[in-house]
Amino acid sequence: MNHFYDEKLRREKVFRDPIHRQIIVDNQIIMDLINTPEFQRLRRIKQLGTSSFTFHGAEHSRFGHCLGVYEITRQMCNYFQRNYPSQQPGDGLWDDHERPAALCAALLHDLGHGPYSHTFEHIFHTNHEQITRQLITDSSTNINKILQRVSPDFPHQVASVIDHTYENPQVVQMISSQVDADRMDYLQRDAYYTGTNYGKFDLDRVLHVMRPVKRGIAFEISGMHAVEDYIISRLQMYLQVYFHPVSRSMEVILDHLLMRAKHIYQHPNDFEPDFTPHMLMPFFNGKFTSDDYLALDDGVLTTYFIHWTHSRDDILSDLASRFLNRRPFKSVIYDQNTQKLLPTLRKLIQTAGFNSQYYTAVNDSFKLPYDTYHPQDSNTQTQIELLQPNGDFIELSQVSTLVASVSGREAGDQRFFFPKEMLETRNNIEIFEPIYEEFQSYIKNNHIINPKEQK
């Protein structure tokens, strides 16, 4: 790893940042990675996808977020090296030879995100983490060539941090754990750009109660309340921002818009024989290269959506218009008891003239605010462990009544989405009036009800 330190910049580069004030780069490897086309592409991909339809300030990019995760990780490395430097191999303290892998993994952890990432992944069956690792380990990429300057196997080491197989758990937990640089940056950054206060917590305090230990990273028990604040901030951001029903509605429209485009492409004789969106065709065919993937960003999709508003296919043109002009579906909450009513509601919507395949959807959004360790689970989370004065560890929810109250309890809801037109009032309905009235009888206070049980 000495090659990494050999490439120290004579004068450090500073990126001005609204969250961290300044992001400092003092190494040529990091600077060169930032300047690659693969990384610069992240400027053109929104961090929060459709959330800008709900919170108009949420136009920030994955580029800024990746720089922020790098900066928090850099501060962790500095703090650990200053206060907990390793004295001998295996002592559980910080070995600063791990810094290159930690910083590069932090910077590159979201490299493989596509436009409107999660919706795009659902339609085209891509995986941004897999593509991230591929871009890092593929010898033809600019990213890989720069990482190779550190050592021939360094790209694979960086990729192993991202897929959690790297041998040092401290480095893995810096990037991916229940309190990691990724989450700490996006909570603060997303709160700032959405204009909300939910995601704000004392980042400096959390960083200064971190301790490197043999099995990863722990926190001094004196800093418990700062960690509590972080856990609750994360819960509030999911409930108030990430799970916002309007943002989810726009995701549903985007999902169905791409689904319709894929269907038209695969059935040209039935719809539009000349439908050839060239940059999306490799994904419609299920055979795309890294170059095909890197050519896509939010702007490419938006350009296609503008074209599709003039499509001869009524469903495609209408969904494109709804997405571009922010005309979200309405949604109502349902539960296990009212789920059986969904086929009836879909049938009413179909009768009213809407293709229920493209104009209805169900979407559930649930999140564990804090996940305690369950050995039987296939995807267990790393514990948040507190270090007591005598050197013993204790798990956070064992001493925090606040965190214990939310541990293992999923927060969120299940929603049924449908066209807003189904809620038109009597004055605006000239046709299908009984259908609209019947549909509306199933809805009360934003919940699906059984009207027969209400009588």
CSV table of C-alpha atoms in Angstrom, one decimal:
chain,number,residue,atom,x,y,z
A,1,MET,CA,0.0,0.0,0.0
A,2,ASN,CA,3.0,2.3,0.1
A,3,HIS,CA,2.3,3.3,-3.5
A,4,PHE,CA,-0.9,5.0,-2.2
A,5,TYR,CA,1.1,7.2,0.2
A,6,ASP,CA,3.8,7.9,-2.5
A,7,GLU,CA,1.1,9.8,-4.5
A,8,LYS,CA,0.4,12.5,-1.9
A,9,LEU,CA,-0.7,15.8,-3.4
A,10,ARG,CA,1.8,18.7,-2.7
A,11,ARG,CA,-1.2,20.9,-2.0
A,12,GLU,CA,-4.5,19.4,-0.8
A,13,LYS,CA,-7.7,19.9,-2.8
A,14,VAL,CA,-10.8,21.3,-1.1
A,15,PHE,CA,-14.3,20.7,-2.2
A,16,ARG,CA,-16.8,23.1,-0.6
A,17,ASP,CA,-19.7,21.2,0.8
A,18,PRO,CA,-22.9,22.3,2.6
A,19,ILE,CA,-22.8,19.3,5.0
A,20,HIS,CA,-19.2,19.0,6.0
A,21,ARG,CA,-18.1,22.5,5.1
A,22,GLN,CA,-15.1,21.2,3.3
A,23,ILE,CA,-14.1,17.8,1.9
A,24,ILE,CA,-10.3,17.4,1.8
A,25,VAL,CA,-8.4,15.4,-0.8
A,26,ASP,CA,-4.7,15.1,-0.2
A,27,ASN,CA,-3.9,12.1,-2.4
A,28,GLN,CA,-3.5,11.8,-6.2
A,29,ILE,CA,-5.2,8.4,-6.3
A,30,ILE,CA,-8.4,9.8,-4.8
A,31,MET,CA,-8.2,12.8,-7.0
A,32,ASP,CA,-7.8,10.8,-10.2
A,33,LEU,CA,-10.7,8.5,-9.2
A,34,ILE,CA,-12.9,11.5,-8.8
A,35,ASN,CA,-11.9,12.8,-12.2
A,36,THR,CA,-12.8,9.5,-14.1
A,37,PRO,CA,-15.8,9.5,-16.4
A,38,GLU,CA,-17.3,6.7,-14.4
A,39,PHE,CA,-17.3,8.8,-11.2
A,40,GLN,CA,-18.3,12.1,-12.9
A,41,ARG,CA,-21.4,10.4,-14.2
A,42,LEU,CA,-22.7,10.3,-10.6
A,43,ARG,CA,-23.2,14.1,-10.9
A,44,ARG,CA,-26.0,13.3,-13.3
A,45,ILE,CA,-27.9,10.9,-11.0
A,46,LYS,CA,-30.1,12.2,-8.2
A,47,GLN,CA,-29.4,10.8,-4.8
A,48,LEU,CA,-33.1,10.6,-3.9
A,49,GLY,CA,-34.7,9.7,-7.3
A,50,THR,CA,-38.4,10.8,-7.3
A,51,SER,CA,-38.3,12.5,-3.9
A,52,SER,CA,-37.7,15.8,-5.7
A,53,PHE,CA,-41.3,15.7,-6.7
A,54,THR,CA,-42.2,15.9,-3.0
A,55,PHE,CA,-39.3,18.0,-1.6
A,56,HIS,CA,-38.3,20.4,-4.4
A,57,GLY,CA,-34.8,21.0,-2.9
A,58,ALA,CA,-33.9,17.3,-3.2
A,59,GLU,CA,-31.9,17.7,-6.5
A,60,HIS,CA,-28.6,16.7,-5.0
A,61,SER,CA,-26.6,14.0,-6.7
A,62,ARG,CA,-24.8,10.7,-5.8
A,63,PHE,CA,-21.6,12.5,-6.6
A,64,GLY,CA,-21.9,14.8,-3.6
A,65,HIS,CA,-23.0,11.9,-1.4
A,66,CYS,CA,-20.0,9.7,-2.4
A,67,LEU,CA,-17.6,12.6,-1.6
A,68,GLY,CA,-19.3,13.0,1.8
A,69,VAL,CA,-18.9,9.3,2.7
A,70,TYR,CA,-15.3,9.6,1.7
A,71,GLU,CA,-14.9,12.6,4.0
A,72,ILE,CA,-16.5,11.0,7.0
A,73,THR,CA,-14.3,7.9,6.5
A,74,ARG,CA,-11.2,10.1,6.2
A,75,GLN,CA,-12.1,11.7,9.6
A,76,MET,CA,-12.6,8.2,11.1
A,77,CYS,CA,-9.2,7.1,9.9
A,78,ASN,CA,-7.6,10.3,11.2
A,79,TYR,CA,-9.3,10.0,14.6
A,80,PHE,CA,-8.4,6.3,15.0
A,81,GLN,CA,-4.8,6.9,13.9
A,82,ARG,CA,-4.4,9.8,16.4
A,83,ASN,CA,-6.0,8.1,19.4
A,84,TYR,CA,-6.0,4.3,18.8
A,85,PRO,CA,-2.9,3.4,16.7
A,86,SER,CA,-2.0,-0.2,16.5
A,87,GLN,CA,1.0,-1.2,18.7
A,88,GLN,CA,1.4,-4.8,17.5
A,89,PRO,CA,-0.4,-7.0,15.0
A,90,GLY,CA,-3.8,-8.4,16.2
A,91,ASP,CA,-4.2,-5.9,19.1
A,92,GLY,CA,-7.6,-4.7,17.7
A,93,LEU,CA,-6.4,-1.1,17.3
A,94,TRP,CA,-6.2,0.9,14.1
A,95,ASP,CA,-3.6,-0.1,11.5
A,96,ASP,CA,-3.3,2.9,9.2
A,97,HIS,CA,-2.2,0.6,6.3
A,98,GLU,CA,-6.0,0.0,6.0
A,99,ARG,CA,-6.6,3.7,5.1
A,100,PRO,CA,-6.3,3.2,1.3
A,101,ALA,CA,-8.9,0.5,1.1
A,102,ALA,CA,-11.2,2.3,3.4
A,103,LEU,CA,-11.0,5.6,1.6
A,104,CYS,CA,-11.3,4.1,-1.9
A,105,ALA,CA,-14.3,1.9,-0.9
A,106,ALA,CA,-16.0,4.9,0.7
A,107,LEU,CA,-15.6,7.0,-2.4
A,108,LEU,CA,-16.7,4.3,-4.8
A,109,HIS,CA,-19.4,2.5,-2.9
A,110,ASP,CA,-22.3,3.9,-5.0
A,111,LEU,CA,-20.4,3.9,-8.4
A,112,GLY,CA,-22.8,1.3,-9.9
A,113,HIS,CA,-26.1,3.2,-9.3
A,114,GLY,CA,-28.3,3.7,-12.3
A,115,PRO,CA,-30.8,6.4,-13.1
A,116,TYR,CA,-33.7,6.3,-10.6
A,117,SER,CA,-31.8,3.4,-9.2
A,118,HIS,CA,-34.2,1.2,-7.4
A,119,THR,CA,-37.0,1.5,-10.0
A,120,PHE,CA,-34.6,0.9,-12.8
A,121,GLU,CA,-33.2,-2.2,-11.0
A,122,HIS,CA,-36.7,-3.6,-10.5
A,123,ILE,CA,-37.6,-3.3,-14.2
A,124,PHE,CA,-34.3,-4.4,-15.8
A,125,HIS,CA,-33.1,-6.8,-13.0
A,126,THR,CA,-29.8,-5.0,-12.5
A,127,ASN,CA,-27.9,-4.8,-9.2
A,128,HIS,CA,-26.0,-1.7,-8.4
A,129,GLU,CA,-23.8,-3.3,-5.9
A,130,GLN,CA,-22.8,-6.0,-8.4
A,131,ILE,CA,-22.2,-3.4,-11.1
A,132,THR,CA,-20.1,-1.4,-8.6
A,133,ARG,CA,-17.8,-4.4,-8.0
A,134,GLN,CA,-17.7,-5.0,-11.7
A,135,LEU,CA,-16.6,-1.5,-12.5
A,136,ILE,CA,-13.9,-1.7,-9.8
A,137,THR,CA,-12.5,-5.1,-10.9
A,138,ASP,CA,-12.9,-4.9,-14.7
A,139,SER,CA,-9.4,-4.1,-16.1
A,140,SER,CA,-10.9,-2.1,-18.9
A,141,THR,CA,-12.3,0.7,-16.7
A,142,ASN,CA,-10.5,3.9,-15.8
A,143,ILE,CA,-11.3,3.2,-12.1
A,144,ASN,CA,-9.5,-0.1,-12.2
A,145,LYS,CA,-6.5,1.3,-13.9
A,146,ILE,CA,-6.1,3.9,-11.2
A,147,LEU,CA,-6.5,1.4,-8.4
A,148,GLN,CA,-4.0,-0.9,-10.0
A,149,ARG,CA,-1.3,1.8,-9.4
A,150,VAL,CA,-1.6,1.0,-5.6
A,151,SER,CA,-1.1,-2.8,-6.2
A,152,PRO,CA,-2.3,-5.5,-8.7
A,153,ASP,CA,-4.8,-6.9,-6.2
A,154,PHE,CA,-5.9,-3.6,-4.8
A,155,PRO,CA,-9.1,-3.3,-6.9
A,156,HIS,CA,-10.3,-6.7,-5.6
A,157,GLN,CA,-9.5,-5.6,-2.0
A,158,VAL,CA,-11.6,-2.4,-2.5
A,159,ALA,CA,-14.5,-4.5,-4.0
A,160,SER,CA,-14.3,-6.9,-1.1
A,161,VAL,CA,-14.9,-4.1,1.3
A,162,ILE,CA,-18.1,-3.2,-0.5
A,163,ASP,CA,-19.3,-6.8,-0.6
A,164,HIS,CA,-18.4,-7.3,3.1
A,165,THR,CA,-15.7,-10.0,2.6
A,166,TYR,CA,-12.7,-7.9,3.4
A,167,GLU,CA,-10.6,-9.4,6.2
A,168,ASN,CA,-10.6,-6.4,8.5
A,169,PRO,CA,-14.1,-5.9,10.0
A,170,GLN,CA,-13.2,-2.4,11.1
A,171,VAL,CA,-12.9,-1.3,7.5
A,172,VAL,CA,-16.1,-3.1,6.4
A,173,GLN,CA,-18.1,-1.5,9.3
A,174,MET,CA,-16.8,2.0,8.4
A,175,ILE,CA,-18.6,1.6,5.1
A,176,SER,CA,-21.5,-0.7,5.9
A,177,SER,CA,-23.0,-1.3,9.4
A,178,GLN,CA,-25.8,0.1,11.5
A,179,VAL,CA,-23.7,3.2,12.1
A,180,ASP,CA,-21.6,3.8,9.1
A,181,ALA,CA,-20.2,6.6,7.0
A,182,ASP,CA,-22.8,5.9,4.2
A,183,ARG,CA,-25.8,6.3,6.5
A,184,MET,CA,-24.3,9.2,8.5
A,185,ASP,CA,-23.8,11.2,5.3
A,186,TYR,CA,-27.0,10.5,3.5
A,187,LEU,CA,-29.1,11.3,6.6
A,188,GLN,CA,-27.5,14.7,7.1
A,189,ARG,CA,-27.4,15.4,3.4
A,190,ASP,CA,-30.9,14.3,2.6
A,191,ALA,CA,-32.3,16.3,5.6
A,192,TYR,CA,-30.5,19.4,4.4
A,193,TYR,CA,-31.7,19.2,0.8
A,194,THR,CA,-35.3,18.2,1.6
A,195,GLY,CA,-35.5,21.1,4.1
A,196,THR,CA,-36.4,18.8,7.0
A,197,ASN,CA,-34.8,18.5,10.4
A,198,TYR,CA,-35.5,14.8,11.0
A,199,GLY,CA,-32.1,13.5,9.8
A,200,LYS,CA,-30.0,15.9,11.9
A,201,PHE,CA,-27.9,14.4,14.7
A,202,ASP,CA,-24.5,15.2,16.4
A,203,LEU,CA,-22.2,13.7,13.8
A,204,ASP,CA,-19.0,15.1,15.5
A,205,ARG,CA,-20.0,13.5,18.8
A,206,VAL,CA,-20.8,10.1,17.2
A,207,LEU,CA,-17.4,10.1,15.4
A,208,HIS,CA,-15.6,10.9,18.7
A,209,VAL,CA,-17.1,8.1,20.7
A,210,MET,CA,-16.1,5.5,18.1
A,211,ARG,CA,-13.5,2.9,19.0
A,212,PRO,CA,-11.7,0.4,16.8
A,213,VAL,CA,-11.9,-3.1,18.4
A,214,LYS,CA,-11.0,-6.6,17.3
A,215,ARG,CA,-14.4,-7.4,16.0
A,216,GLY,CA,-15.0,-4.1,14.3
A,217,ILE,CA,-16.1,-0.8,15.7
A,218,ALA,CA,-17.6,0.0,19.1
A,219,PHE,CA,-18.8,3.1,20.9
A,220,GLU,CA,-17.9,4.5,24.3
A,221,ILE,CA,-20.9,4.2,26.6
A,222,SER,CA,-20.6,7.9,27.4
A,223,GLY,CA,-21.7,8.6,23.9
A,224,MET,CA,-24.9,6.4,24.0
A,225,HIS,CA,-27.3,9.4,23.7
A,226,ALA,CA,-25.6,10.6,20.5
A,227,VAL,CA,-26.0,7.1,19.0
A,228,GLU,CA,-29.7,7.0,20.2
A,229,ASP,CA,-30.3,10.4,18.5
A,230,TYR,CA,-28.8,8.9,15.3
A,231,ILE,CA,-31.1,5.9,15.4
A,232,ILE,CA,-34.2,8.0,16.0
A,233,SER,CA,-33.2,10.4,13.3
A,234,ARG,CA,-32.9,7.6,10.8
A,235,LEU,CA,-36.3,6.3,11.7
A,236,GLN,CA,-37.9,9.7,11.2
A,237,MET,CA,-36.2,10.2,7.8
A,238,TYR,CA,-37.6,6.9,6.6
A,239,LEU,CA,-41.1,7.6,7.8
A,240,GLN,CA,-41.3,11.3,6.8
A,241,VAL,CA,-39.0,11.4,3.7
A,242,TYR,CA,-38.0,8.1,2.1
A,243,PHE,CA,-41.5,6.5,2.6
A,244,HIS,CA,-43.5,9.7,1.6
A,245,PRO,CA,-46.6,8.5,-0.3
A,246,VAL,CA,-46.2,11.0,-3.1
A,247,SER,CA,-42.5,10.0,-3.8
A,248,ARG,CA,-43.6,6.4,-3.8
A,249,SER,CA,-46.5,7.2,-6.1
A,250,MET,CA,-44.1,8.8,-8.6
A,251,GLU,CA,-41.9,5.7,-8.4
A,252,VAL,CA,-45.0,3.6,-9.2
A,253,ILE,CA,-45.7,5.7,-12.3
A,254,LEU,CA,-42.0,5.5,-13.3
A,255,ASP,CA,-42.0,1.8,-12.8
A,256,HIS,CA,-45.2,1.3,-14.9
A,257,LEU,CA,-43.9,3.7,-17.6
A,258,LEU,CA,-40.7,1.7,-18.1
A,259,MET,CA,-42.7,-1.5,-17.9
A,260,ARG,CA,-45.0,-0.3,-20.7
A,261,ALA,CA,-42.1,0.9,-22.8
A,262,LYS,CA,-40.5,-2.6,-22.5
A,263,HIS,CA,-43.8,-4.2,-23.5
A,264,ILE,CA,-44.2,-2.1,-26.6
A,265,TYR,CA,-40.6,-2.8,-27.6
A,266,GLN,CA,-41.1,-6.5,-27.2
A,267,HIS,CA,-44.4,-6.4,-29.2
A,268,PRO,CA,-43.7,-3.9,-32.0
A,269,ASN,CA,-46.3,-5.2,-34.5
A,270,ASP,CA,-49.1,-4.7,-31.9
A,271,PHE,CA,-48.1,-1.2,-31.0
A,272,GLU,CA,-45.3,0.9,-32.6
A,273,PRO,CA,-43.1,-0.9,-35.3
A,274,ASP,CA,-40.6,2.0,-35.2
A,275,PHE,CA,-40.3,2.1,-31.4
A,276,THR,CA,-36.5,1.9,-31.0
A,277,PRO,CA,-35.2,3.7,-27.9
A,278,HIS,CA,-31.6,2.8,-28.8
A,279,MET,CA,-29.9,3.5,-25.4
A,280,LEU,CA,-32.5,1.4,-23.6
A,281,MET,CA,-32.7,-1.4,-26.1
A,282,PRO,CA,-29.8,-3.4,-24.5
A,283,PHE,CA,-31.7,-3.4,-21.2
A,284,PHE,CA,-35.0,-4.4,-22.9
A,285,ASN,CA,-33.1,-7.3,-24.5
A,286,GLY,CA,-31.4,-8.2,-21.2
A,287,LYS,CA,-28.0,-8.0,-22.8
A,288,PHE,CA,-26.1,-4.9,-21.8
A,289,THR,CA,-22.4,-4.0,-21.4
A,290,SER,CA,-20.7,-1.8,-18.8
A,291,ASP,CA,-20.5,0.9,-21.5
A,292,ASP,CA,-24.3,0.6,-22.1
A,293,TYR,CA,-24.9,1.0,-18.4
A,294,LEU,CA,-22.5,4.0,-18.0
A,295,ALA,CA,-24.2,5.8,-20.8
A,296,LEU,CA,-27.4,6.1,-18.8
A,297,ASP,CA,-28.3,8.8,-16.4
A,298,ASP,CA,-31.4,10.7,-15.2
A,299,GLY,CA,-31.2,13.1,-18.2
A,300,VAL,CA,-31.2,10.2,-20.8
A,301,LEU,CA,-34.4,8.7,-19.3
A,302,THR,CA,-36.1,12.2,-19.0
A,303,THR,CA,-35.3,12.8,-22.7
A,304,TYR,CA,-37.0,9.5,-23.7
A,305,PHE,CA,-40.0,10.4,-21.5
A,306,ILE,CA,-40.4,13.7,-23.3
A,307,HIS,CA,-40.4,11.8,-26.6
A,308,TRP,CA,-42.9,9.3,-25.3
A,309,THR,CA,-45.5,11.9,-24.4
A,310,HIS,CA,-46.1,12.0,-28.2
A,311,SER,CA,-46.4,8.2,-28.5
A,312,ARG,CA,-49.2,6.7,-30.4
A,313,ASP,CA,-49.7,4.4,-27.5
A,314,ASP,CA,-52.2,6.1,-25.1
A,315,ILE,CA,-50.9,4.4,-22.0
A,316,LEU,CA,-47.3,5.2,-22.6
A,317,SER,CA,-47.9,8.8,-23.5
A,318,ASP,CA,-50.2,9.3,-20.5
A,319,LEU,CA,-47.8,7.8,-18.0
A,320,ALA,CA,-44.9,9.8,-19.4
A,321,SER,CA,-47.0,13.0,-19.1
A,322,ARG,CA,-48.1,12.1,-15.5
A,323,PHE,CA,-44.4,11.6,-14.6
A,324,LEU,CA,-43.0,14.7,-16.2
A,325,ASN,CA,-45.7,16.9,-15.1
A,326,ARG,CA,-46.0,15.6,-11.5
A,327,ARG,CA,-49.5,14.1,-11.6
A,328,PRO,CA,-49.1,11.4,-8.9
A,329,PHE,CA,-51.5,8.6,-8.3
A,330,LYS,CA,-53.5,8.7,-5.0
A,331,SER,CA,-52.9,6.0,-2.4
A,332,VAL,CA,-54.7,4.5,0.5
A,333,ILE,CA,-53.4,2.2,3.3
A,334,TYR,CA,-54.6,-1.4,3.6
A,335,ASP,CA,-53.9,-4.2,6.0
A,336,GLN,CA,-54.4,-8.0,6.2
A,337,ASN,CA,-58.1,-7.6,6.7
A,338,THR,CA,-58.7,-5.2,3.8
A,339,GLN,CA,-56.2,-6.8,1.3
A,340,LYS,CA,-59.0,-9.1,0.1
A,341,LEU,CA,-60.8,-6.0,-1.3
A,342,LEU,CA,-58.1,-5.1,-3.7
A,343,PRO,CA,-59.4,-7.2,-6.6
A,344,THR,CA,-62.8,-5.5,-6.3
A,345,LEU,CA,-61.1,-2.0,-6.4
A,346,ARG,CA,-59.0,-3.0,-9.4
A,347,LYS,CA,-62.1,-4.2,-11.2
A,348,LEU,CA,-63.9,-0.9,-10.6
A,349,ILE,CA,-60.9,1.0,-11.9
A,350,GLN,CA,-60.8,-1.2,-15.0
A,351,THR,CA,-64.5,-0.6,-15.6
A,352,ALA,CA,-63.9,3.1,-15.3
A,353,GLY,CA,-61.6,2.9,-18.3
A,354,PHE,CA,-58.1,2.5,-16.8
A,355,ASN,CA,-55.9,-0.5,-17.5
A,356,SER,CA,-55.5,-1.9,-14.0
A,357,GLN,CA,-52.2,-3.4,-14.9
A,358,TYR,CA,-50.7,0.1,-15.4
A,359,TYR,CA,-52.9,2.3,-13.3
A,360,THR,CA,-52.9,0.4,-10.0
A,361,ALA,CA,-50.2,-0.9,-7.8
A,362,VAL,CA,-49.4,-2.1,-4.3
A,363,ASN,CA,-46.3,-0.9,-2.5
A,364,ASP,CA,-45.2,-1.7,1.0
A,365,SER,CA,-42.4,0.2,2.7
A,366,PHE,CA,-41.2,-1.0,6.1
A,367,LYS,CA,-37.9,-0.4,7.9
A,368,LEU,CA,-36.3,-1.8,11.1
A,369,PRO,CA,-35.2,1.3,13.0
A,370,TYR,CA,-32.6,-0.9,14.8
A,371,ASP,CA,-32.0,-4.5,14.2
A,372,THR,CA,-30.8,-6.6,17.1
A,373,TYR,CA,-28.7,-9.6,16.4
A,374,HIS,CA,-30.6,-12.9,15.7
A,375,PRO,CA,-28.2,-15.7,14.8
A,376,GLN,CA,-30.9,-17.6,13.0
A,377,ASP,CA,-31.5,-14.8,10.5
A,378,SER,CA,-29.9,-15.2,7.1
A,379,ASN,CA,-29.0,-11.5,6.8
A,380,THR,CA,-28.0,-10.4,10.3
A,381,GLN,CA,-26.9,-6.9,11.1
A,382,THR,CA,-23.8,-5.9,13.0
A,383,GLN,CA,-24.6,-5.0,16.6
A,384,ILE,CA,-24.1,-1.6,18.0
A,385,GLU,CA,-21.9,-2.4,20.9
A,386,LEU,CA,-21.0,0.0,23.7
A,387,LEU,CA,-17.7,-0.1,25.6
A,388,GLN,CA,-18.0,0.1,29.3
A,389,PRO,CA,-15.4,1.6,31.6
A,390,ASN,CA,-14.1,-1.8,32.7
A,391,GLY,CA,-13.6,-2.9,29.0
A,392,ASP,CA,-16.7,-5.1,28.7
A,393,PHE,CA,-19.1,-4.7,25.8
A,394,ILE,CA,-22.9,-4.3,26.1
A,395,GLU,CA,-25.4,-4.1,23.2
A,396,LEU,CA,-27.1,-0.8,22.7
A,397,SER,CA,-30.7,-1.8,23.3
A,398,GLN,CA,-29.7,-3.5,26.6
A,399,VAL,CA,-29.1,-0.1,28.1
A,400,SER,CA,-31.1,2.3,26.0
A,401,THR,CA,-34.8,2.1,26.8
A,402,LEU,CA,-35.4,4.4,23.8
A,403,VAL,CA,-33.7,2.1,21.3
A,404,ALA,CA,-35.2,-1.0,23.0
A,405,SER,CA,-38.7,0.5,22.3
A,406,VAL,CA,-38.1,0.5,18.6
A,407,SER,CA,-35.8,-2.6,18.2
A,408,GLY,CA,-37.0,-5.3,15.9
A,409,ARG,CA,-40.3,-3.4,15.2
A,410,GLU,CA,-40.9,-2.6,11.6
A,411,ALA,CA,-42.2,0.9,10.9
A,412,GLY,CA,-44.1,1.8,7.7
A,413,ASP,CA,-47.2,0.9,5.8
A,414,GLN,CA,-48.8,-0.9,2.8
A,415,ARG,CA,-50.5,1.2,0.2
A,416,PHE,CA,-52.8,0.7,-2.8
A,417,PHE,CA,-52.2,3.2,-5.7
A,418,PHE,CA,-54.7,4.3,-8.2
A,419,PRO,CA,-55.6,7.3,-10.5
A,420,LYS,CA,-56.7,10.4,-8.7
A,421,GLU,CA,-59.6,10.6,-11.1
A,422,MET,CA,-61.3,7.8,-9.1
A,423,LEU,CA,-61.8,10.3,-6.3
A,424,GLU,CA,-63.6,12.9,-8.5
A,425,THR,CA,-66.6,14.5,-6.8
A,426,ARG,CA,-70.2,14.1,-8.1
A,427,ASN,CA,-70.1,17.5,-9.8
A,428,ASN,CA,-67.3,16.5,-12.1
A,429,ILE,CA,-68.5,13.1,-13.1
A,430,GLU,CA,-70.6,12.9,-16.2
A,431,ILE,CA,-70.3,9.2,-16.9
A,432,PHE,CA,-69.6,6.1,-14.8
A,433,GLU,CA,-71.0,7.9,-11.8
A,434,PRO,CA,-72.1,4.7,-9.9
A,435,ILE,CA,-68.7,3.2,-10.4
A,436,TYR,CA,-66.9,6.2,-8.9
A,437,GLU,CA,-69.4,6.3,-6.0
A,438,GLU,CA,-68.9,2.6,-5.3
A,439,PHE,CA,-65.2,2.9,-5.4
A,440,GLN,CA,-65.2,5.8,-3.0
A,441,SER,CA,-67.4,3.9,-0.6
A,442,TYR,CA,-64.4,1.7,0.1
A,443,ILE,CA,-62.2,4.6,1.3
A,444,LYS,CA,-62.3,6.4,4.5
A,445,ASN,CA,-59.6,8.6,6.1
A,446,ASN,CA,-57.0,7.4,3.6
A,447,HIS,CA,-57.6,3.7,4.5
A,448,ILE,CA,-59.4,1.0,2.7
A,449,ILE,CA,-62.6,-0.1,4.5
A,450,ASN,CA,-65.3,-2.7,4.0
A,451,PRO,CA,-68.4,-0.6,3.5
A,452,LYS,CA,-70.6,-3.6,4.5
A,453,GLU,CA,-68.9,-3.7,7.9
A,454,GLN,CA,-69.4,0.0,8.4
A,455,LYS,CA,-73.2,-0.3,8.4
